[in-house]
Coordinates of C-alpha atoms and ligand atoms in Angstrom, one line a residue:
M168 CA 10.7 6.6 18.3
K169 CA 8.4 8.1 15.6
V170 CA 8.3 6.4 12.2
L171 CA 6.7 7.9 9.1
V172 CA 5.6 5.5 6.3
I173 CA 5.0 7.0 2.9
G174 CA 2.1 5.6 0.8
S175 CA -1.5 4.5 0.8
G176 CA -1.5 0.9 -0.3
A177 CA -1.9 -2.5 1.4
R178 CA 1.9 -2.7 1.4
E179 CA 2.1 0.4 3.5
H180 CA -0.7 -0.9 5.7
A181 CA 1.4 -4.0 6.3
L182 CA 4.4 -1.8 7.1
C183 CA 2.5 0.3 9.6
W184 CA 0.9 -2.8 11.2
R185 CA 4.3 -4.4 11.7
L186 CA 6.0 -1.2 12.9
A187 CA 3.1 -0.6 15.4
S188 CA 4.0 -3.8 17.2
S189 CA 7.7 -2.9 17.6
P190 CA 8.6 -2.2 21.2
R191 CA 11.0 0.5 19.8
V192 CA 8.2 2.5 18.1
R193 CA 6.1 5.0 20.1
Q194 CA 4.1 6.4 17.1
V195 CA 3.6 5.4 13.5
L196 CA 2.5 8.1 11.1
C197 CA 1.5 7.4 7.5
A198 CA 1.2 9.9 4.6
P199 CA -1.4 9.8 3.2
G200 CA -2.5 6.3 4.4
N201 CA -6.1 5.1 4.1
A202 CA -9.1 4.1 6.3
G203 CA -7.5 0.7 7.1
I204 CA -4.1 2.2 8.0
A205 CA -5.9 4.5 10.5
S206 CA -6.1 1.6 12.9
S207 CA -2.3 1.2 13.0
A208 CA -1.0 4.8 12.3
K209 CA -1.9 8.5 12.5
L210 CA -2.8 9.7 9.0
V211 CA -1.0 12.7 7.5
P212 CA -2.8 14.2 4.5
I213 CA 0.3 14.7 2.3
Q214 CA 0.8 12.9 -1.1
P215 CA 3.9 10.7 -1.7
T216 CA 5.2 13.0 -4.4
S217 CA 4.9 16.2 -2.3
V218 CA 8.4 15.6 -1.1
S219 CA 9.2 19.2 0.3
E220 CA 6.0 19.1 2.3
L221 CA 6.8 15.7 3.6
L222 CA 10.3 16.9 4.7
S223 CA 8.8 19.9 6.5
F224 CA 6.3 17.7 8.2
A225 CA 9.0 15.2 9.3
Q226 CA 11.3 17.9 10.6
E227 CA 8.5 19.8 12.5
N228 CA 7.1 16.7 14.0
G229 CA 10.3 15.0 15.2
V230 CA 10.1 12.0 12.9
D231 CA 13.1 9.7 13.6
L232 CA 12.8 7.5 10.6
T233 CA 10.9 7.5 7.3
V234 CA 10.1 4.4 5.3
V235 CA 9.2 4.9 1.6
G236 CA 6.6 2.5 0.1
P237 CA 5.9 3.5 -3.5
E238 CA 8.4 4.1 -6.4
V239 CA 6.7 7.4 -7.3
A240 CA 8.1 9.0 -4.2
L241 CA 11.6 7.6 -5.0
E242 CA 11.3 9.0 -8.5
A243 CA 10.3 12.4 -7.0
G244 CA 13.6 12.4 -5.1
I245 CA 12.3 12.0 -1.6
V246 CA 15.4 10.1 -0.4
D247 CA 17.9 12.7 -1.8
L248 CA 16.0 15.5 -0.2
F249 CA 15.7 13.8 3.2
E250 CA 19.3 12.7 3.3
S251 CA 20.6 16.2 2.3
N252 CA 18.7 17.4 5.4
S253 CA 20.1 14.7 7.6
M254 CA 16.7 13.0 8.0
P255 CA 17.1 9.2 8.2
I256 CA 15.1 7.5 5.4
V257 CA 14.7 4.0 4.0
G258 CA 14.9 3.9 0.2
P259 CA 17.3 4.5 -2.7
S260 CA 18.2 7.8 -4.1
K261 CA 16.6 8.9 -7.4
A262 CA 19.7 7.9 -9.3
A263 CA 19.7 4.4 -7.7
A264 CA 16.0 4.0 -8.2
M265 CA 16.6 4.1 -11.9
L266 CA 17.1 0.4 -11.6
E267 CA 13.3 0.4 -11.5
T268 CA 12.3 3.6 -13.3
S269 CA 14.3 2.8 -16.4
K270 CA 14.2 -0.7 -17.9
S271 CA 17.0 0.1 -20.3
F272 CA 19.2 1.4 -17.5
A273 CA 18.5 -1.7 -15.5
K274 CA 19.5 -3.9 -18.5
E275 CA 22.7 -1.9 -19.0
V276 CA 23.7 -2.3 -15.3
M277 CA 22.8 -6.0 -15.4
V278 CA 25.1 -6.5 -18.4
A279 CA 27.9 -4.5 -16.7
A280 CA 27.5 -6.6 -13.5
Q281 CA 27.2 -9.9 -15.5
V282 CA 23.8 -10.7 -14.0
P283 CA 22.0 -13.5 -15.9
T284 CA 19.1 -11.8 -17.7
A285 CA 17.1 -12.2 -21.0
S286 CA 18.9 -11.0 -24.1
Y287 CA 17.5 -7.7 -25.4
E288 CA 17.5 -4.7 -27.8
V289 CA 16.5 -1.1 -27.1
F290 CA 14.5 0.9 -29.7
T291 CA 13.8 4.6 -29.7
S292 CA 11.5 4.7 -32.8
E293 CA 8.6 2.6 -34.1
K294 CA 9.9 1.6 -37.6
P295 CA 13.1 -0.2 -36.5
L296 CA 11.2 -1.8 -33.6
R297 CA 8.5 -3.1 -36.1
D298 CA 11.2 -4.5 -38.4
Y299 CA 12.9 -6.2 -35.6
C300 CA 9.7 -7.8 -34.3
V301 CA 8.7 -9.0 -37.8
K302 CA 12.2 -10.5 -38.3
L303 CA 12.3 -12.4 -35.0
G304 CA 8.6 -13.1 -34.7
A305 CA 6.7 -14.1 -31.5
P306 CA 7.2 -14.9 -28.7
L307 CA 8.9 -11.7 -27.6
V308 CA 8.4 -9.3 -24.7
L309 CA 8.0 -5.6 -25.3
K310 CA 8.5 -3.2 -22.4
A311 CA 8.0 0.6 -22.2
D312 CA 11.0 2.3 -20.6
G313 CA 9.6 4.1 -17.5
L314 CA 7.1 3.6 -14.7
A315 CA 3.8 2.1 -15.9
S316 CA 2.5 0.3 -12.8
G317 CA 3.0 -3.1 -14.5
K318 CA 0.9 -2.0 -17.5
G319 CA 3.9 -1.2 -19.8
V320 CA 4.9 -4.9 -20.5
F321 CA 3.5 -6.9 -23.4
V322 CA 4.2 -10.6 -23.6
V323 CA 3.5 -11.2 -27.2
M324 CA 2.9 -14.9 -27.8
K325 CA 1.4 -14.7 -31.4
N326 CA 2.4 -12.5 -34.3
E327 CA -1.0 -10.9 -34.6
D328 CA -0.6 -9.6 -31.0
F329 CA 2.2 -7.3 -32.0
E330 CA -0.1 -4.6 -33.4
P331 CA -2.1 -4.0 -30.2
A332 CA 1.2 -3.9 -28.3
F333 CA 2.6 -1.2 -30.7
A334 CA -0.7 0.7 -30.5
A335 CA -0.6 0.8 -26.7
L336 CA 3.2 1.6 -26.5
F337 CA 3.1 4.5 -29.0
G338 CA -0.5 5.5 -28.1
P339 CA -1.5 5.9 -24.5
L340 CA 1.9 4.9 -23.0
K341 CA 3.8 7.4 -25.2
A342 CA 6.9 5.2 -24.9
E343 CA 10.1 7.0 -25.9
R344 CA 12.2 3.9 -25.6
V345 CA 11.1 0.3 -25.9
V346 CA 13.0 -2.7 -24.6
V347 CA 12.4 -5.9 -26.6
E348 CA 13.4 -9.1 -24.8
E349 CA 13.7 -12.8 -25.5
F350 CA 10.7 -14.7 -24.0
L351 CA 11.6 -16.8 -21.0
E352 CA 9.7 -19.8 -19.7
G353 CA 9.3 -20.9 -16.1
V354 CA 7.7 -19.6 -13.0
E355 CA 8.4 -16.3 -11.3
V356 CA 10.0 -15.7 -7.9
S357 CA 10.4 -12.4 -6.1
C358 CA 13.7 -12.1 -4.1
I359 CA 14.0 -9.0 -2.1
F360 CA 17.3 -7.9 -0.6
A361 CA 17.9 -5.2 2.0
S362 CA 21.0 -3.1 1.5
N363 CA 22.8 -0.2 3.3
G364 CA 24.7 0.5 0.2
H365 CA 27.6 -1.9 1.1
E366 CA 26.2 -5.1 2.4
V367 CA 23.1 -7.2 1.7
I368 CA 20.5 -9.2 3.7
A369 CA 18.1 -11.5 1.9
L370 CA 14.5 -11.3 3.0
A371 CA 12.4 -14.5 2.9
P372 CA 11.7 -15.3 -0.8
A373 CA 8.1 -14.9 -2.1
H374 CA 6.2 -15.2 -5.3
D375 CA 3.3 -13.3 -6.7
Y376 CA 0.7 -13.9 -9.3
K377 CA 0.8 -11.3 -12.0
R378 CA -2.1 -12.3 -14.2
L379 CA -5.7 -11.2 -13.4
L380 CA -7.4 -14.5 -13.8
D381 CA -7.0 -18.0 -12.4
S382 CA -4.4 -20.3 -14.1
D383 CA -2.3 -17.3 -15.0
D384 CA -4.8 -16.1 -17.6
G385 CA -5.9 -12.5 -18.5
P386 CA -3.9 -9.2 -18.5
N387 CA -0.8 -8.5 -16.3
T388 CA -1.6 -6.7 -13.1
G389 CA 0.5 -5.4 -10.2
G390 CA 0.0 -8.7 -8.5
M391 CA -3.2 -10.6 -7.4
G392 CA -1.7 -12.6 -4.6
S393 CA 1.5 -13.8 -3.0
V394 CA 3.0 -16.7 -1.0
C395 CA 6.0 -16.6 1.4
P396 CA 8.2 -18.5 1.6
S397 CA 8.0 -19.4 -2.0
P398 CA 8.4 -23.2 -2.5
R399 CA 9.6 -22.5 -6.0
I400 CA 13.3 -22.1 -4.8
N401 CA 15.3 -23.6 -2.0
G402 CA 17.8 -22.0 0.4
A403 CA 20.9 -22.8 -1.8
E404 CA 19.2 -21.2 -4.8
L405 CA 18.4 -18.1 -2.8
E406 CA 22.0 -17.8 -1.9
W407 CA 23.0 -18.2 -5.6
I408 CA 20.6 -15.4 -6.5
Q409 CA 22.1 -13.2 -3.8
E410 CA 25.6 -13.9 -5.1
H411 CA 24.8 -13.6 -8.8
C412 CA 21.8 -11.3 -9.1
A413 CA 21.9 -8.9 -6.1
A414 CA 25.5 -8.5 -4.8
P415 CA 27.1 -7.7 -8.3
V416 CA 24.4 -5.0 -9.0
L417 CA 25.0 -3.4 -5.6
A418 CA 28.7 -3.4 -6.3
E419 CA 28.2 -1.9 -9.7
M420 CA 26.0 0.9 -8.3
K421 CA 28.6 1.7 -5.7
K422 CA 31.3 1.8 -8.3
R423 CA 29.2 4.3 -10.3
G424 CA 29.0 6.6 -7.3
T425 CA 25.3 5.9 -6.8
P426 CA 25.2 3.3 -4.0
F427 CA 21.9 1.5 -3.6
K428 CA 20.3 1.7 -0.1
G429 CA 16.9 0.3 0.4
F430 CA 15.1 -2.8 -0.9
L431 CA 16.3 -4.3 -4.1
Y432 CA 13.6 -6.5 -5.5
A433 CA 14.8 -9.0 -8.1
G434 CA 12.0 -10.5 -10.1
L435 CA 13.3 -13.8 -11.5
M436 CA 12.1 -16.3 -14.0
V437 CA 13.0 -19.8 -12.7
P438 CA 12.9 -22.9 -14.8
T439 CA 10.4 -25.5 -13.4
D440 CA 12.9 -28.3 -14.2
A441 CA 15.2 -28.4 -11.1
G442 CA 18.0 -29.7 -13.4
K443 CA 18.1 -26.3 -15.1
R444 CA 18.5 -24.4 -11.8
P445 CA 20.3 -22.4 -10.7
L446 CA 22.1 -21.7 -14.0
G447 CA 18.9 -21.2 -16.0
M448 CA 17.5 -18.6 -13.6
R449 CA 17.2 -15.1 -15.1
V450 CA 16.4 -11.7 -13.7
L451 CA 13.3 -10.2 -15.4
E452 CA 13.4 -6.9 -13.6
Y453 CA 14.4 -5.0 -10.6
N454 CA 12.1 -3.0 -8.4
T455 CA 13.7 -0.6 -5.9
R456 CA 11.1 -1.1 -3.1
L457 CA 9.2 -3.8 -1.3
G458 CA 6.8 -5.7 -3.6
D459 CA 3.1 -5.3 -3.4
P460 CA 1.6 -7.9 -2.5
E461 CA 4.8 -9.7 -1.6
C462 CA 5.4 -7.3 1.3
Q463 CA 2.1 -8.3 2.9
S464 CA 3.0 -12.0 3.0
I465 CA 6.7 -11.4 3.9
L466 CA 6.1 -9.0 6.8
S467 CA 3.5 -11.4 8.2
R468 CA 6.4 -13.8 8.9
L469 CA 9.0 -11.4 10.2
T470 CA 9.7 -12.1 13.9
S471 CA 12.7 -9.8 14.4
D472 CA 12.2 -6.0 15.0
P473 CA 11.7 -4.2 11.6
V474 CA 13.2 -1.0 13.1
D475 CA 16.6 -2.7 13.5
L476 CA 16.6 -3.6 9.8
F477 CA 15.3 -0.2 8.7
E478 CA 17.8 1.7 10.8
W479 CA 20.6 -0.4 9.3
I480 CA 19.5 0.3 5.8
A481 CA 19.2 4.0 6.5
G482 CA 22.7 4.1 8.0
V483 CA 21.6 5.0 11.5
Q484 CA 22.7 1.6 12.9
V485 CA 26.1 0.2 11.7
E486 CA 25.9 -3.3 13.0
K487 CA 24.2 -5.8 10.7
P488 CA 21.0 -6.9 12.3
V489 CA 19.9 -10.5 12.6
V490 CA 16.6 -10.9 10.7
T491 CA 14.4 -13.8 11.7
W492 CA 11.3 -15.4 10.3
S493 CA 8.6 -17.7 11.7
N494 CA 8.5 -21.1 10.2
L495 CA 4.9 -20.6 9.1
T496 CA 3.7 -20.0 5.6
S497 CA 1.7 -17.0 4.5
V498 CA -0.7 -16.7 1.6
C499 CA -2.0 -13.2 0.5
V500 CA -5.1 -13.1 -1.6
V501 CA -5.9 -9.7 -3.3
V502 CA -9.5 -8.6 -3.6
A503 CA -9.4 -6.1 -6.4
S504 CA -12.2 -3.7 -7.3
N505 CA -14.8 -4.1 -9.9
G506 CA -13.3 -3.4 -13.4
Y507 CA -9.6 -3.8 -12.3
P508 CA -7.2 -3.3 -14.0
E509 CA -8.7 -1.6 -17.1
A510 CA -11.7 0.4 -15.8
V511 CA -11.7 0.5 -12.0
V512 CA -15.0 1.3 -10.2
K513 CA -14.6 3.5 -7.1
G514 CA -16.9 4.3 -4.2
D515 CA -18.6 0.9 -3.6
E516 CA -19.1 -0.2 0.0
I517 CA -17.0 -3.0 1.4
V518 CA -18.7 -5.2 4.0
G519 CA -17.3 -7.8 6.3
V520 CA -13.7 -6.8 6.8
E521 CA -14.0 -6.7 10.6
L522 CA -15.5 -10.2 10.7
A523 CA -13.0 -11.6 8.2
S524 CA -10.2 -10.2 10.4
L525 CA -11.4 -12.4 13.2
V526 CA -10.6 -15.7 11.3
P527 CA -7.7 -17.2 13.2
G528 CA -4.3 -16.5 11.4
V529 CA -5.8 -13.8 9.2
V530 CA -4.9 -10.1 8.8
V531 CA -6.7 -7.9 6.3
F532 CA -4.6 -5.0 4.8
Q533 CA -6.4 -2.2 2.9
A534 CA -5.5 -0.1 0.0
A535 CA -6.9 3.3 -0.9
T536 CA -10.0 2.8 1.3
T537 CA -12.0 5.7 2.7
R538 CA -14.9 6.1 5.1
G539 CA -18.3 7.4 4.0
P540 CA -20.3 10.0 5.9
K541 CA -22.0 7.3 8.0
G542 CA -18.8 5.4 8.6
A543 CA -19.1 2.8 5.8
L544 CA -15.9 1.5 4.4
L545 CA -15.6 2.6 0.7
C546 CA -13.5 1.2 -2.1
G547 CA -11.0 3.6 -3.7
G548 CA -10.5 1.4 -6.7
G549 CA -7.7 -1.0 -7.6
R550 CA -6.2 -3.8 -5.6
T551 CA -8.4 -2.9 -2.6
L552 CA -7.8 -5.6 0.0
S553 CA -4.9 -8.0 0.8
V554 CA -6.2 -10.9 2.8
V555 CA -3.3 -12.7 4.4
G556 CA -3.7 -16.1 6.0
V557 CA -0.8 -17.6 8.0
G558 CA -0.6 -21.3 8.8
G559 CA 1.7 -24.3 9.4
D560 CA 1.8 -25.0 5.6
V561 CA 0.6 -23.4 2.4
G562 CA -2.7 -25.4 2.4
T563 CA -3.6 -24.2 5.9
A564 CA -2.6 -20.6 5.2
R565 CA -4.6 -20.7 2.0
Q566 CA -7.7 -22.1 3.7
A567 CA -7.6 -19.4 6.3
A568 CA -7.2 -16.6 3.7
Y569 CA -10.1 -17.8 1.5
K570 CA -12.3 -18.4 4.5
A571 CA -11.8 -14.7 5.3
V572 CA -12.2 -13.6 1.6
D573 CA -15.5 -15.4 1.5
M574 CA -16.8 -13.3 4.4
I575 CA -16.1 -10.0 2.5
Q576 CA -18.6 -8.4 0.1
L577 CA -17.5 -5.9 -2.6
R578 CA -19.7 -5.7 -5.7
G579 CA -18.1 -7.2 -8.8
N580 CA -14.7 -7.7 -7.1
R581 CA -12.0 -9.5 -9.0
T582 CA -10.3 -12.1 -6.9
R583 CA -8.3 -15.1 -7.9
R584 CA -9.2 -18.5 -6.4
D585 CA -5.9 -20.2 -7.0
I586 CA -3.4 -18.3 -4.9
G587 CA -1.1 -20.8 -3.3
V588 CA -2.4 -23.8 -5.2
Ligands
LIG1868 P1 8.5 -6.8 -15.7 O1 7.7 -5.5 -15.2 O2 9.6 -6.5 -16.5 O3 8.7 -7.7 -14.5 O4 7.4 -7.6 -16.5 C1 6.1 -7.9 -16.0 C2 5.8 -9.3 -16.2 O5 5.9 -9.7 -17.6 C3 6.7 -10.3 -15.5 O6 6.4 -10.4 -14.2 C4 6.5 -11.5 -16.3 O7 5.3 -12.2 -16.0 C5 6.4 -11.0 -17.7 N1 7.7 -10.9 -18.4 C6 8.6 -9.9 -18.4 N2 9.7 -10.2 -19.0 C7 9.5 -11.5 -19.5 C8 10.3 -12.3 -20.3 N3 11.5 -11.9 -20.8 N4 9.8 -13.6 -20.6 C9 8.6 -13.9 -20.2 N5 7.8 -13.2 -19.4 C10 8.2 -11.9 -19.1
LIG1869 N1 4.2 -7.4 -7.2 C1 5.0 -6.8 -8.1 C2 5.5 -5.5 -7.7 O1 5.4 -5.0 -6.6 O2 5.9 -4.7 -8.6

């Protein structure tokens, strides 16, 4: 069969790489893809938000199944359009993707579904928001309602940090609604669930590292690394999360006439004190897609055929597939470009990726890379490489990943050294 993957990040590279090894797949296509993805898929020069063009392409080229990577395509209504034209697609409808695209909608659904989450208030203007923040004082978490690539969340730990957060929210972010949440302590875990709108399958749990710098310092990013399986929760806790944080939301979405099909990513804050788990666990957010860089470490451990899972989600296959995982651990280290996240530098040459990929147990996924006129690999800015090491335990996986990272040169790159520590 022919599978089309939408997106151009390292997550989509991992999807194409894994699909290319499926015995059921004859051709992988990727729109628009990148220079790294070209080794696993045929590139199609159409942007993820050009949904009508993508539909025409898929129809004219006999695409059997489409897998959506980024949320921007979901928000542009790609799933609604493909489904109304009987083209199988993996991802939620625009209405169901609101669980990610609107923080206030997600909160409202969580309350209706009785999902454990931080207490919150929603504000639509600056004055009442200010008064509320002054009254309660730090720590509080302020979130712009809408997609902001992880840059719309302000964890305000000191009262003097409210002003810069207001300035960003009502300045560059132009937030029309702001969610203010109670500050939660603990560590984060990313639990991703596949659903066909009725039933649910838990993927292996992972965790990512949101802050730019080692020891969880610096600004929030889309994620600077990931580990799978996450040692932060055990199997019984994952089941509890499925029962209390995924299934009720899926049931609520179905009840509202907007069933959720696709990947529901629950980002949780988990108390470090085992005595406070599972009851003290709280959902921070939902994403309506595979996480990036979680997907890179999760798919590196998937041993069953991804097509069986994708077809089940898309409703092509009715029987629930058995999803299996290797008992290895994977550690993904992100090599971000110079200046990430505030002022990304584009166009620098990346050297050493081929060599790094030869390290045993390592795969290097690329994001937004291009080729220069003489074939040099060029950085497109942002979280450029996802270097995944797989090993018998987290230490071995980590060692492999960093051995490969150290073979790569990218001027001024931003790379954490403590992923998986
Ligand atoms: P979100 O996009 O809502 O997941 O927020 C981005 C990041 O901000 C999360 O991954 C956490 O690191 C942090 N964060 C969000 N909400 C809270 C909260 N209520 N308490 C503490 N940290 C939070
Ligand atoms: N790594 C977090 C995300 O994909 O949003």
